PDB file of C-alpha atoms in Angstrom:
ATOM      1  CA  MET T   6    -158.074-181.645 106.169  1.00 69.00           C
ATOM      2  CA  THR T   7    -155.467-179.579 107.553  1.00 82.00           C
ATOM      3  CA  LYS T   8    -155.875-175.896 108.204  1.00 81.00           C
ATOM      4  CA  LYS T   9    -153.437-174.751 106.381  1.00 84.00           C
ATOM      5  CA  LYS T  10    -154.540-177.307 103.537  1.00 86.00           C
ATOM      6  CA  LYS T  11    -158.092-175.672 104.050  1.00 84.00           C
ATOM      7  CA  PHE T  12    -156.484-172.008 103.302  1.00 87.00           C
ATOM      8  CA  ASP T  13    -154.111-173.075 100.418  1.00 88.00           C
ATOM      9  CA  ASP T  14    -156.929-174.523  98.641  1.00 88.00           C
ATOM     10  CA  LEU T  15    -159.351-171.284  99.577  1.00 88.00           C
ATOM     11  CA  PHE T  16    -156.265-168.629  98.248  1.00 90.00           C
ATOM     12  CA  LYS T  17    -155.630-170.591  95.035  1.00 89.00           C
ATOM     13  CA  GLN T  18    -159.678-170.659  94.721  1.00 88.00           C
ATOM     14  CA  THR T  19    -159.828-167.134  95.108  1.00 89.00           C
ATOM     15  CA  ALA T  20    -157.063-166.432  93.122  1.00 89.00           C
ATOM     16  CA  ASN T  21    -158.766-168.560  90.072  1.00 88.00           C
ATOM     17  CA  GLU T  22    -161.650-166.537  90.653  1.00 87.00           C
ATOM     18  CA  VAL T  23    -159.902-163.552  90.266  1.00 87.00           C
ATOM     19  CA  ASP T  24    -158.009-164.030  87.053  1.00 85.00           C
ATOM     20  CA  VAL T  25    -161.309-164.913  85.115  1.00 81.00           C
ATOM     21  CA  ASN T  26    -163.919-162.286  86.789  1.00 76.00           C
ATOM     22  CA  GLY T  27    -161.537-159.777  88.683  1.00 67.00           C
ATOM     23  CA  ASP T  28    -161.435-156.533  86.920  1.00 73.00           C
ATOM     24  CA  ILE T  29    -162.798-153.553  88.437  1.00 74.00           C
ATOM     25  CA  ASP T  30    -163.763-150.961  86.116  1.00 65.00           C
ATOM     26  CA  PHE T  31    -163.334-147.687  87.993  1.00 63.00           C
ATOM     27  CA  VAL T  32    -164.117-145.622  85.083  1.00 55.00           C
ATOM     28  CA  LYS T  33    -167.671-146.742  84.477  1.00 48.00           C
ATOM     29  CA  SER T  34    -168.557-147.120  87.909  1.00 44.00           C
ATOM     30  CA  ASP T  35    -171.941-144.884  88.832  1.00 43.00           C
ATOM     31  CA  ILE T  36    -172.246-146.059  92.138  1.00 43.00           C
ATOM     32  CA  HIS T  37    -171.332-142.932  93.144  1.00 44.00           C
ATOM     33  CA  ASN T  38    -171.457-140.747  89.882  1.00 45.00           C
ATOM     34  CA  ILE T  39    -173.408-137.522  91.217  1.00 45.00           C
ATOM     35  CA  PRO T  40    -173.133-134.932  89.270  1.00 44.00           C
ATOM     36  CA  PRO T  41    -171.173-131.241  91.020  1.00 43.00           C
ATOM     37  CA  LYS T  42    -173.355-128.705  91.610  1.00 43.00           C
ATOM     38  CA  LYS T  43    -172.007-126.516  89.175  1.00 43.00           C
ATOM     39  CA  SER T  44    -173.718-123.314  90.606  1.00 42.00           C
ATOM     40  CA  THR T  45    -171.787-123.750  94.015  1.00 45.00           C
ATOM     41  CA  LEU T  46    -168.937-124.544  92.847  1.00 45.00           C
ATOM     42  CA  LYS T  47    -168.907-121.678  90.519  1.00 47.00           C
ATOM     43  CA  GLU T  48    -169.821-119.432  93.235  1.00 47.00           C
ATOM     44  CA  THR T  49    -166.819-121.001  95.338  1.00 48.00           C
ATOM     45  CA  LYS T  50    -164.569-120.731  92.598  1.00 51.00           C
ATOM     46  CA  GLU T  51    -165.060-116.665  91.736  1.00 50.00           C
ATOM     47  CA  LYS T  52    -165.225-115.933  95.517  1.00 48.00           C
ATOM     48  CA  ARG T  53    -162.096-117.432  95.864  1.00 48.00           C
ATOM     49  CA  THR T  54    -160.826-116.041  92.593  1.00 47.00           C
ATOM     50  CA  ASN T  55    -161.757-112.446  93.536  1.00 44.00           C
ATOM     51  CA  LYS T  56    -159.692-112.715  97.090  1.00 43.00           C
ATOM     52  CA  VAL T  57    -156.344-114.519  95.934  1.00 43.00           C
ATOM     53  CA  GLN T  58    -156.097-113.253  92.753  1.00 43.00           C
ATOM     54  CA  GLY T  59    -154.440-110.236  94.343  1.00 44.00           C
ATOM     55  CA  TYR T  60    -151.659-112.222  95.261  1.00 47.00           C
ATOM     56  CA  PHE T  61    -150.437-113.864  91.740  1.00 49.00           C
ATOM     57  CA  THR T  62    -150.014-112.632  88.211  1.00 55.00           C
ATOM     58  CA  ALA T  63    -153.089-114.205  86.394  1.00 53.00           C
ATOM     59  CA  THR T  64    -150.703-117.319  84.900  1.00 56.00           C
ATOM     60  CA  GLU T  65    -149.519-117.907  88.676  1.00 58.00           C
ATOM     61  CA  PHE T  66    -152.701-117.731  90.024  1.00 56.00           C
ATOM     62  CA  GLU T  67    -153.954-120.638  87.367  1.00 59.00           C
ATOM     63  CA  GLU T  68    -151.244-122.779  88.338  1.00 58.00           C
ATOM     64  CA  TRP T  69    -152.149-122.621  92.171  1.00 59.00           C
ATOM     65  CA  ARG T  70    -155.775-122.258  91.831  1.00 58.00           C
ATOM     66  CA  LEU T  71    -155.396-126.416  92.014  1.00 56.00           C
ATOM     67  CA  THR T  72    -154.042-125.672  95.828  1.00 54.00           C
ATOM     68  CA  PHE T  73    -157.165-123.592  96.815  1.00 53.00           C
ATOM     69  CA  GLU T  74    -159.629-126.005  95.122  1.00 53.00           C
ATOM     70  CA  ILE T  75    -158.971-129.345  97.495  1.00 48.00           C
ATOM     71  CA  LEU T  76    -158.869-127.151 100.495  1.00 49.00           C
ATOM     72  CA  GLU T  77    -161.588-125.246 101.497  1.00 46.00           C
ATOM     73  CA  LYS T  78    -159.961-122.415 103.625  1.00 52.00           C
ATOM     74  CA  PRO T  79    -155.775-122.295 102.418  1.00 53.00           C
ATOM     75  CA  SER T  80    -154.321-121.255 106.309  1.00 59.00           C
ATOM     76  CA  ASP T  81    -151.665-118.432 106.482  1.00 59.00           C
ATOM     77  CA  ARG T  82    -149.329-121.814 106.854  1.00 59.00           C
ATOM     78  CA  ILE T  83    -150.522-123.077 103.162  1.00 65.00           C
ATOM     79  CA  ARG T  84    -150.456-119.849 101.776  1.00 66.00           C
ATOM     80  CA  ARG T  85    -147.380-118.656 103.268  1.00 67.00           C
ATOM     81  CA  LEU T  86    -145.710-121.937 101.558  1.00 70.00           C
ATOM     82  CA  VAL T  87    -147.326-121.311  98.332  1.00 70.00           C
ATOM     83  CA  LEU T  88    -145.864-117.229  97.891  1.00 70.00           C
ATOM     84  CA  ASP T  89    -142.510-118.775  98.787  1.00 73.00           C
ATOM     85  CA  ASP T  90    -142.796-121.471  96.355  1.00 73.00           C
ATOM     86  CA  ILE T  91    -143.359-118.491  94.015  1.00 71.00           C
ATOM     87  CA  LYS T  92    -140.701-116.311  95.020  1.00 73.00           C
ATOM     88  CA  ARG T  93    -138.432-118.914  94.329  1.00 75.00           C
ATOM     89  CA  ARG T  94    -139.834-120.018  91.328  1.00 72.00           C
ATOM     90  CA  ARG T  95    -139.385-116.410  90.290  1.00 71.00           C
ATOM     91  CA  GLU T  96    -135.780-115.985  91.174  1.00 74.00           C
ATOM     92  CA  LYS T  97    -135.188-119.130  89.063  1.00 70.00           C
ATOM     93  CA  ASP T  98    -136.550-117.013  86.044  1.00 61.00           C
TER      94      ASP T  98
ATOM     95  CA  MET G  14    -144.985-137.765  98.470  1.00 86.00           C
ATOM     96  CA  LYS G  15    -148.048-138.623  98.049  1.00 90.00           C
ATOM     97  CA  ILE G  16    -149.753-141.927  99.564  1.00 94.00           C
ATOM     98  CA  LEU G  17    -153.213-143.479  98.863  1.00 93.00           C
ATOM     99  CA  PHE G  18    -154.614-146.263 101.242  1.00 94.00           C
ATOM    100  CA  TYR G  19    -157.535-148.255  99.500  1.00 92.00           C
ATOM    101  CA  SER G  20    -159.400-150.693  99.558  1.00 89.00           C
ATOM    102  CA  ILE G  21    -162.688-151.017  98.177  1.00 85.00           C
ATOM    103  CA  LYS G  22    -164.200-152.849 101.004  1.00 85.00           C
ATOM    104  CA  GLY G  23    -164.904-151.443 104.747  1.00 83.00           C
ATOM    105  CA  GLY G  24    -163.641-152.305 107.806  1.00 86.00           C
ATOM    106  CA  GLN G  25    -159.804-153.756 105.814  1.00 90.00           C
ATOM    107  CA  GLY G  26    -157.420-150.974 107.968  1.00 90.00           C
ATOM    108  CA  LYS G  27    -157.060-148.156 105.629  1.00 91.00           C
ATOM    109  CA  THR G  28    -158.190-145.539 108.240  1.00 90.00           C
ATOM    110  CA  THR G  29    -156.209-146.598 110.893  1.00 91.00           C
ATOM    111  CA  HIS G  30    -152.915-147.150 109.126  1.00 94.00           C
ATOM    112  CA  SER G  31    -153.715-144.012 106.861  1.00 93.00           C
ATOM    113  CA  ILE G  32    -154.299-141.556 109.713  1.00 92.00           C
ATOM    114  CA  SER G  33    -151.382-143.357 111.808  1.00 92.00           C
ATOM    115  CA  TYR G  34    -148.882-142.438 109.191  1.00 94.00           C
ATOM    116  CA  ALA G  35    -149.932-139.433 108.341  1.00 92.00           C
ATOM    117  CA  LYS G  36    -149.252-138.734 111.766  1.00 91.00           C
ATOM    118  CA  HIS G  37    -145.813-139.838 111.546  1.00 91.00           C
ATOM    119  CA  ARG G  38    -145.041-138.173 108.154  1.00 90.00           C
ATOM    120  CA  ASP G  39    -146.646-134.963 110.117  1.00 88.00           C
ATOM    121  CA  CYS G  40    -148.292-134.356 106.170  1.00 88.00           C
ATOM    122  CA  PHE G  41    -151.708-133.534 105.011  1.00 87.00           C
ATOM    123  CA  TYR G  42    -154.493-136.199 105.514  1.00 89.00           C
ATOM    124  CA  VAL G  43    -157.625-136.725 102.549  1.00 87.00           C
ATOM    125  CA  THR G  44    -160.556-138.931 102.724  1.00 87.00           C
ATOM    126  CA  ASN G  45    -163.799-138.908 100.616  1.00 82.00           C
ATOM    127  CA  ASP G  46    -165.246-141.242 104.239  1.00 78.00           C
ATOM    128  CA  HIS G  47    -167.265-138.204 105.009  1.00 71.00           C
ATOM    129  CA  GLU G  48    -170.040-139.936 106.955  1.00 69.00           C
ATOM    130  CA  SER G  49    -168.805-142.494 109.329  1.00 66.00           C
ATOM    131  CA  GLY G  50    -166.827-139.983 112.111  1.00 71.00           C
ATOM    132  CA  THR G  51    -163.642-140.482 110.568  1.00 74.00           C
ATOM    133  CA  VAL G  52    -163.472-136.512 110.273  1.00 73.00           C
ATOM    134  CA  SER G  53    -164.769-136.467 113.972  1.00 75.00           C
ATOM    135  CA  ILE G  54    -162.729-139.125 115.827  1.00 81.00           C
ATOM    136  CA  TYR G  55    -159.536-137.807 114.201  1.00 84.00           C
ATOM    137  CA  SER G  56    -159.859-134.145 113.569  1.00 79.00           C
ATOM    138  CA  SER G  57    -158.641-133.343 117.425  1.00 81.00           C
ATOM    139  CA  MET G  58    -155.216-135.201 116.364  1.00 83.00           C
ATOM    140  CA  PHE G  59    -154.437-132.871 113.383  1.00 83.00           C
ATOM    141  CA  SER G  60    -153.432-128.944 113.216  1.00 78.00           C
ATOM    142  CA  GLU G  61    -156.512-127.073 110.926  1.00 73.00           C
ATOM    143  CA  ASN G  62    -156.795-127.938 107.298  1.00 76.00           C
ATOM    144  CA  GLN G  63    -154.476-130.907 107.718  1.00 82.00           C
ATOM    145  CA  LEU G  64    -157.253-133.286 107.648  1.00 83.00           C
ATOM    146  CA  GLN G  65    -159.689-133.005 104.681  1.00 81.00           C
ATOM    147  CA  VAL G  66    -162.368-134.479 103.328  1.00 81.00           C
ATOM    148  CA  ILE G  67    -163.971-134.671  99.633  1.00 79.00           C
ATOM    149  CA  LYS G  68    -167.276-135.565  98.667  1.00 75.00           C
ATOM    150  CA  PRO G  69    -168.539-138.403  96.266  1.00 71.00           C
ATOM    151  CA  GLU G  70    -169.257-135.073  93.980  1.00 71.00           C
ATOM    152  CA  ASP G  71    -166.201-132.977  94.683  1.00 72.00           C
ATOM    153  CA  SER G  72    -163.745-133.261  91.423  1.00 67.00           C
ATOM    154  CA  LEU G  73    -160.352-133.677  92.539  1.00 66.00           C
ATOM    155  CA  ASP G  74    -157.400-131.749  91.907  1.00 64.00           C
ATOM    156  CA  ILE G  75    -153.819-132.751  93.147  1.00 63.00           C
ATOM    157  CA  PRO G  76    -151.626-129.904  94.318  1.00 66.00           C
ATOM    158  CA  VAL G  77    -148.275-131.345  93.265  1.00 65.00           C
ATOM    159  CA  ASP G  78    -146.155-129.996  95.995  1.00 73.00           C
ATOM    160  CA  PHE G  79    -147.632-131.637  99.193  1.00 80.00           C
ATOM    161  CA  ASP G  80    -147.340-134.790 100.784  1.00 87.00           C
ATOM    162  CA  ILE G  81    -150.436-135.794 100.935  1.00 88.00           C
ATOM    163  CA  VAL G  82    -151.719-139.516 102.478  1.00 92.00           C
ATOM    164  CA  PHE G  83    -155.243-140.030 100.951  1.00 90.00           C
ATOM    165  CA  ASP G  84    -157.925-142.346 102.216  1.00 91.00           C
ATOM    166  CA  PHE G  85    -160.462-143.765  99.663  1.00 87.00           C
ATOM    167  CA  GLY G  86    -162.253-146.215  99.896  1.00 75.00           C
ATOM    168  CA  GLY G  87    -165.307-148.389 101.563  1.00 66.00           C
ATOM    169  CA  TRP G  88    -166.813-148.351  97.926  1.00 69.00           C
ATOM    170  CA  VAL G  89    -165.430-147.946  94.281  1.00 70.00           C
ATOM    171  CA  ASP G  90    -164.933-144.436  93.701  1.00 72.00           C
ATOM    172  CA  GLU G  91    -164.187-143.814  89.568  1.00 71.00           C
ATOM    173  CA  ARG G  92    -161.662-140.755  91.242  1.00 77.00           C
ATOM    174  CA  VAL G  93    -159.228-143.364  92.325  1.00 81.00           C
ATOM    175  CA  ASN G  94    -157.980-144.252  89.095  1.00 79.00           C
ATOM    176  CA  HIS G  95    -156.875-140.581  88.948  1.00 79.00           C
ATOM    177  CA  ILE G  96    -155.572-140.645  92.192  1.00 83.00           C
ATOM    178  CA  SER G  97    -153.026-143.716  91.702  1.00 85.00           C
ATOM    179  CA  GLY G  98    -151.756-143.065  88.873  1.00 84.00           C
ATOM    180  CA  LEU G  99    -150.856-139.931  90.767  1.00 84.00           C
ATOM    181  CA  CYS G 100    -149.415-141.172  93.691  1.00 89.00           C
ATOM    182  CA  ASP G 101    -145.723-143.184  94.693  1.00 92.00           C
ATOM    183  CA  VAL G 102    -147.279-145.634  96.228  1.00 94.00           C
ATOM    184  CA  VAL G 103    -150.495-147.278  96.578  1.00 94.00           C
ATOM    185  CA  VAL G 104    -151.265-149.144  99.948  1.00 96.00           C
ATOM    186  CA  VAL G 105    -154.060-151.928  99.640  1.00 95.00           C
ATOM    187  CA  PRO G 106    -154.161-152.900 103.600  1.00 95.00           C
ATOM    188  CA  ILE G 107    -156.775-156.719 104.196  1.00 94.00           C
ATOM    189  CA  CYS G 108    -157.830-157.550 107.874  1.00 93.00           C
ATOM    190  CA  HIS G 109    -158.268-161.361 106.532  1.00 89.00           C
ATOM    191  CA  GLN G 110    -161.262-163.255 108.328  1.00 85.00           C
ATOM    192  CA  SER G 111    -162.810-165.060 105.344  1.00 85.00           C
ATOM    193  CA  LYS G 112    -162.655-164.847 101.022  1.00 84.00           C
ATOM    194  CA  ALA G 113    -164.367-162.565 101.912  1.00 88.00           C
ATOM    195  CA  ASP G 114    -161.420-160.002 102.670  1.00 89.00           C
ATOM    196  CA  LEU G 115    -159.197-161.763 100.124  1.00 90.00           C
ATOM    197  CA  MET G 116    -161.422-161.014  97.164  1.00 90.00           C
ATOM    198  CA  PRO G 117    -161.644-157.818  96.754  1.00 89.00           C
ATOM    199  CA  CYS G 118    -158.543-157.304  97.855  1.00 91.00           C
ATOM    200  CA  MET G 119    -156.901-159.433  94.857  1.00 92.00           C
ATOM    201  CA  LYS G 120    -159.304-157.631  92.898  1.00 90.00           C
ATOM    202  CA  LEU G 121    -158.236-154.478  93.659  1.00 90.00           C
ATOM    203  CA  VAL G 122    -154.125-155.050  93.310  1.00 91.00           C
ATOM    204  CA  LYS G 123    -155.277-156.531  89.854  1.00 89.00           C
ATOM    205  CA  SER G 124    -156.914-153.505  89.117  1.00 87.00           C
ATOM    206  CA  LEU G 125    -154.498-151.120  90.289  1.00 87.00           C
ATOM    207  CA  SER G 126    -151.753-152.222  89.060  1.00 88.00           C
ATOM    208  CA  LYS G 127    -153.101-150.709  85.722  1.00 84.00           C
ATOM    209  CA  TYR G 128    -152.213-147.379  87.128  1.00 86.00           C
ATOM    210  CA  ASN G 129    -149.678-147.952  89.650  1.00 90.00           C
ATOM    211  CA  GLU G 130    -146.646-150.263  89.830  1.00 90.00           C
ATOM    212  CA  ASN G 131    -145.807-149.376  93.472  1.00 93.00           C
ATOM    213  CA  ILE G 132    -148.793-151.478  95.310  1.00 94.00           C
ATOM    214  CA  VAL G 133    -148.286-152.525  98.996  1.00 96.00           C
ATOM    215  CA  ILE G 134    -150.206-154.949 100.143  1.00 96.00           C
ATOM    216  CA  LEU G 135    -150.492-154.801 104.356  1.00 96.00           C
ATOM    217  CA  ILE G 136    -151.867-157.521 106.149  1.00 96.00           C
ATOM    218  CA  ASN G 137    -153.195-156.453 109.768  1.00 93.00           C
ATOM    219  CA  ASN G 138    -155.795-156.940 112.341  1.00 91.00           C
ATOM    220  CA  THR G 139    -155.596-160.636 111.502  1.00 91.00           C
ATOM    221  CA  GLU G 140    -154.648-163.903 113.677  1.00 87.00           C
ATOM    222  CA  LYS G 141    -150.874-164.441 113.660  1.00 87.00           C
ATOM    223  CA  ASN G 142    -150.302-167.794 111.929  1.00 87.00           C
ATOM    224  CA  GLU G 143    -152.989-166.865 109.224  1.00 88.00           C
ATOM    225  CA  ALA G 144    -151.241-163.803 108.788  1.00 92.00           C
ATOM    226  CA  GLN G 145    -147.991-165.126 108.159  1.00 92.00           C
ATOM    227  CA  GLU G 146    -149.282-167.653 105.399  1.00 91.00           C
ATOM    228  CA  LEU G 147    -151.267-164.857 103.537  1.00 93.00           C
ATOM    229  CA  LYS G 148    -148.160-163.194 103.330  1.00 94.00           C
ATOM    230  CA  ALA G 149    -146.452-166.131 101.827  1.00 93.00           C
ATOM    231  CA  HIS G 150    -149.023-167.003  99.332  1.00 93.00           C
ATOM    232  CA  LEU G 151    -149.510-163.167  98.282  1.00 94.00           C
ATOM    233  CA  SER G 152    -145.548-162.471  98.274  1.00 94.00           C
ATOM    234  CA  GLU G 153    -145.651-165.729  96.001  1.00 92.00           C
ATOM    235  CA  MET G 154    -148.609-164.639  93.555  1.00 91.00           C
ATOM    236  CA  TYR G 155    -146.756-160.493  93.415  1.00 92.00           C
ATOM    237  CA  PRO G 156    -143.192-161.075  93.685  1.00 92.00           C
ATOM    238  CA  ALA G 157    -142.654-157.524  92.558  1.00 92.00           C
ATOM    239  CA  LEU G 158    -144.701-155.910  95.614  1.00 93.00           C
ATOM    240  CA  LYS G 159    -144.010-155.735  98.685  1.00 95.00           C
ATOM    241  CA  VAL G 160    -146.256-157.407 101.795  1.00 96.00           C
ATOM    242  CA  PHE G 161    -146.239-155.917 105.062  1.00 96.00           C
ATOM    243  CA  VAL G 162    -147.731-157.581 108.465  1.00 96.00           C
ATOM    244  CA  ILE G 163    -148.771-155.275 110.856  1.00 94.00           C
ATOM    245  CA  ASN G 164    -150.336-158.119 113.901  1.00 91.00           C
ATOM    246  CA  LYS G 165    -153.818-157.874 115.521  1.00 89.00           C
ATOM    247  CA  SER G 166    -153.202-156.114 119.175  1.00 88.00           C
ATOM    248  CA  ARG G 167    -154.984-154.079 121.109  1.00 86.00           C
ATOM    249  CA  TYR G 168    -153.205-150.793 121.303  1.00 85.00           C
ATOM    250  CA  ILE G 169    -154.070-149.444 117.572  1.00 86.00           C
ATOM    251  CA  GLY G 170    -157.447-149.533 119.250  1.00 84.00           C
ATOM    252  CA  ARG G 171    -156.092-146.497 121.186  1.00 83.00           C
ATOM    253  CA  LEU G 172    -155.777-144.584 118.419  1.00 83.00           C
ATOM    254  CA  ALA G 173    -159.166-144.370 117.468  1.00 82.00           C
ATOM    255  CA  ASP G 174    -160.037-144.415 121.201  1.00 83.00           C
ATOM    256  CA  GLU G 175    -157.508-142.324 122.875  1.00 84.00           C
ATOM    257  CA  GLY G 176    -155.425-140.395 119.908  1.00 83.00           C
ATOM    258  CA  LYS G 177    -152.178-142.449 120.305  1.00 85.00           C
ATOM    259  CA  THR G 178    -150.293-143.627 117.584  1.00 88.00           C
ATOM    260  CA  VAL G 179    -148.376-146.523 118.601  1.00 89.00           C
ATOM    261  CA  THR G 180    -145.106-144.708 117.668  1.00 89.00           C
ATOM    262  CA  GLU G 181    -146.440-142.464 120.864  1.00 89.00           C
ATOM    263  CA  LEU G 182    -147.225-145.370 123.200  1.00 88.00           C
ATOM    264  CA  TYR G 183    -144.020-147.005 122.703  1.00 90.00           C
ATOM    265  CA  GLN G 184    -142.431-143.266 123.129  1.00 88.00           C
ATOM    266  CA  GLN G 185    -144.575-143.239 126.261  1.00 87.00           C
ATOM    267  CA  GLY G 186    -141.779-145.638 127.865  1.00 87.00           C
ATOM    268  CA  GLY G 187    -141.860-148.337 130.736  1.00 88.00           C
ATOM    269  CA  LEU G 188    -144.362-151.015 130.420  1.00 88.00           C
ATOM    270  CA  THR G 189    -145.966-150.370 127.384  1.00 86.00           C
ATOM    271  CA  LYS G 190    -143.303-150.019 125.785  1.00 88.00           C
ATOM    272  CA  HIS G 191    -141.743-153.030 126.644  1.00 88.00           C
ATOM    273  CA  MET G 192    -145.247-154.986 125.609  1.00 89.00           C
ATOM    274  CA  ILE G 193    -145.671-152.908 122.363  1.00 91.00           C
ATOM    275  CA  LYS G 194    -141.641-153.699 121.118  1.00 91.00           C
ATOM    276  CA  PRO G 195    -142.867-156.303 118.477  1.00 91.00           C
ATOM    277  CA  LEU G 196    -145.637-154.487 117.239  1.00 92.00           C
ATOM    278  CA  PHE G 197    -143.753-151.220 116.991  1.00 93.00           C
ATOM    279  CA  LYS G 198    -140.909-152.749 115.031  1.00 94.00           C
ATOM    280  CA  GLN G 199    -143.497-153.966 112.154  1.00 94.00           C
ATOM    281  CA  PHE G 200    -144.934-150.297 112.743  1.00 94.00           C
ATOM    282  CA  ASN G 201    -141.577-149.110 111.640  1.00 94.00           C
ATOM    283  CA  ASP G 202    -140.574-151.263 108.802  1.00 95.00           C
ATOM    284  CA  PHE G 203    -143.604-151.005 106.898  1.00 95.00           C
ATOM    285  CA  TYR G 204    -142.954-146.690 107.372  1.00 95.00           C
ATOM    286  CA  ASN G 205    -139.722-147.043 106.881  1.00 94.00           C
ATOM    287  CA  TYR G 206    -140.732-148.414 103.462  1.00 94.00           C
ATOM    288  CA  LEU G 207    -142.938-145.968 102.851  1.00 94.00           C
ATOM    289  CA  ASP G 208    -140.552-143.052 104.272  1.00 93.00           C
ATOM    290  CA  ASN G 209    -138.803-143.701 100.916  1.00 90.00           C
ATOM    291  CA  PHE G 210    -141.072-142.197  98.600  1.00 86.00           C
TER     292      PHE G 210
END
């Protein structure tokens, strides 16, 4: 059997197997289903809330809460970007 | 722009190519690889806060207005269905040596296509002839998806060893530029496609 034929057969066989039983269940996966450390998250949120709320209105802060949750330490550059964007939205309104 | 590089199997080229693309795009890089040394190897290539690590227990909220390259994988991360739905494109790299690499790739393409139509398969670090054959098969099997090939090359390893992307090596000029030209073209074709997003 040539190398090419071998590869062709391998590919076909794999494709058939995936067709029959090839779904990955992301939602039900419990491999890394570790519950969040709620107290730590809460403390972090409160710290950040107190620190940043002075810059925004409550609505704007809620909108940008996402930005700060994903980043441990918002750099000045990011803070500037966020403030510029809020300024732009305010002017638009 | 948000792009996810993902595979459920390790060693498929996610980190190499996601880091390289994030450098090309000069954007944020977010990884769930908190233990294998990604951060310590590559952090010097990024400015402060550009490289972020998400641990398994962290919830994931994605800011809407930032360009981000996500590097997730090595295992089935249940946050991926959420992220892949929000990303503009999902790159599934495969470094083919056997069925053990091919099957996870195909399973992943099948499963992720429920969440995102824009899936790109990146065949990399694979023997040249085999890469072309694999590309032909995958293109036939998934006509709606883009399939790219980046050949196996020792120059790609210099990303981890020296912090230099293929583009940077090419721009150095000289003999390296000449040697690396075909590889650089492959990277360029891949990046030109992703740059549309």
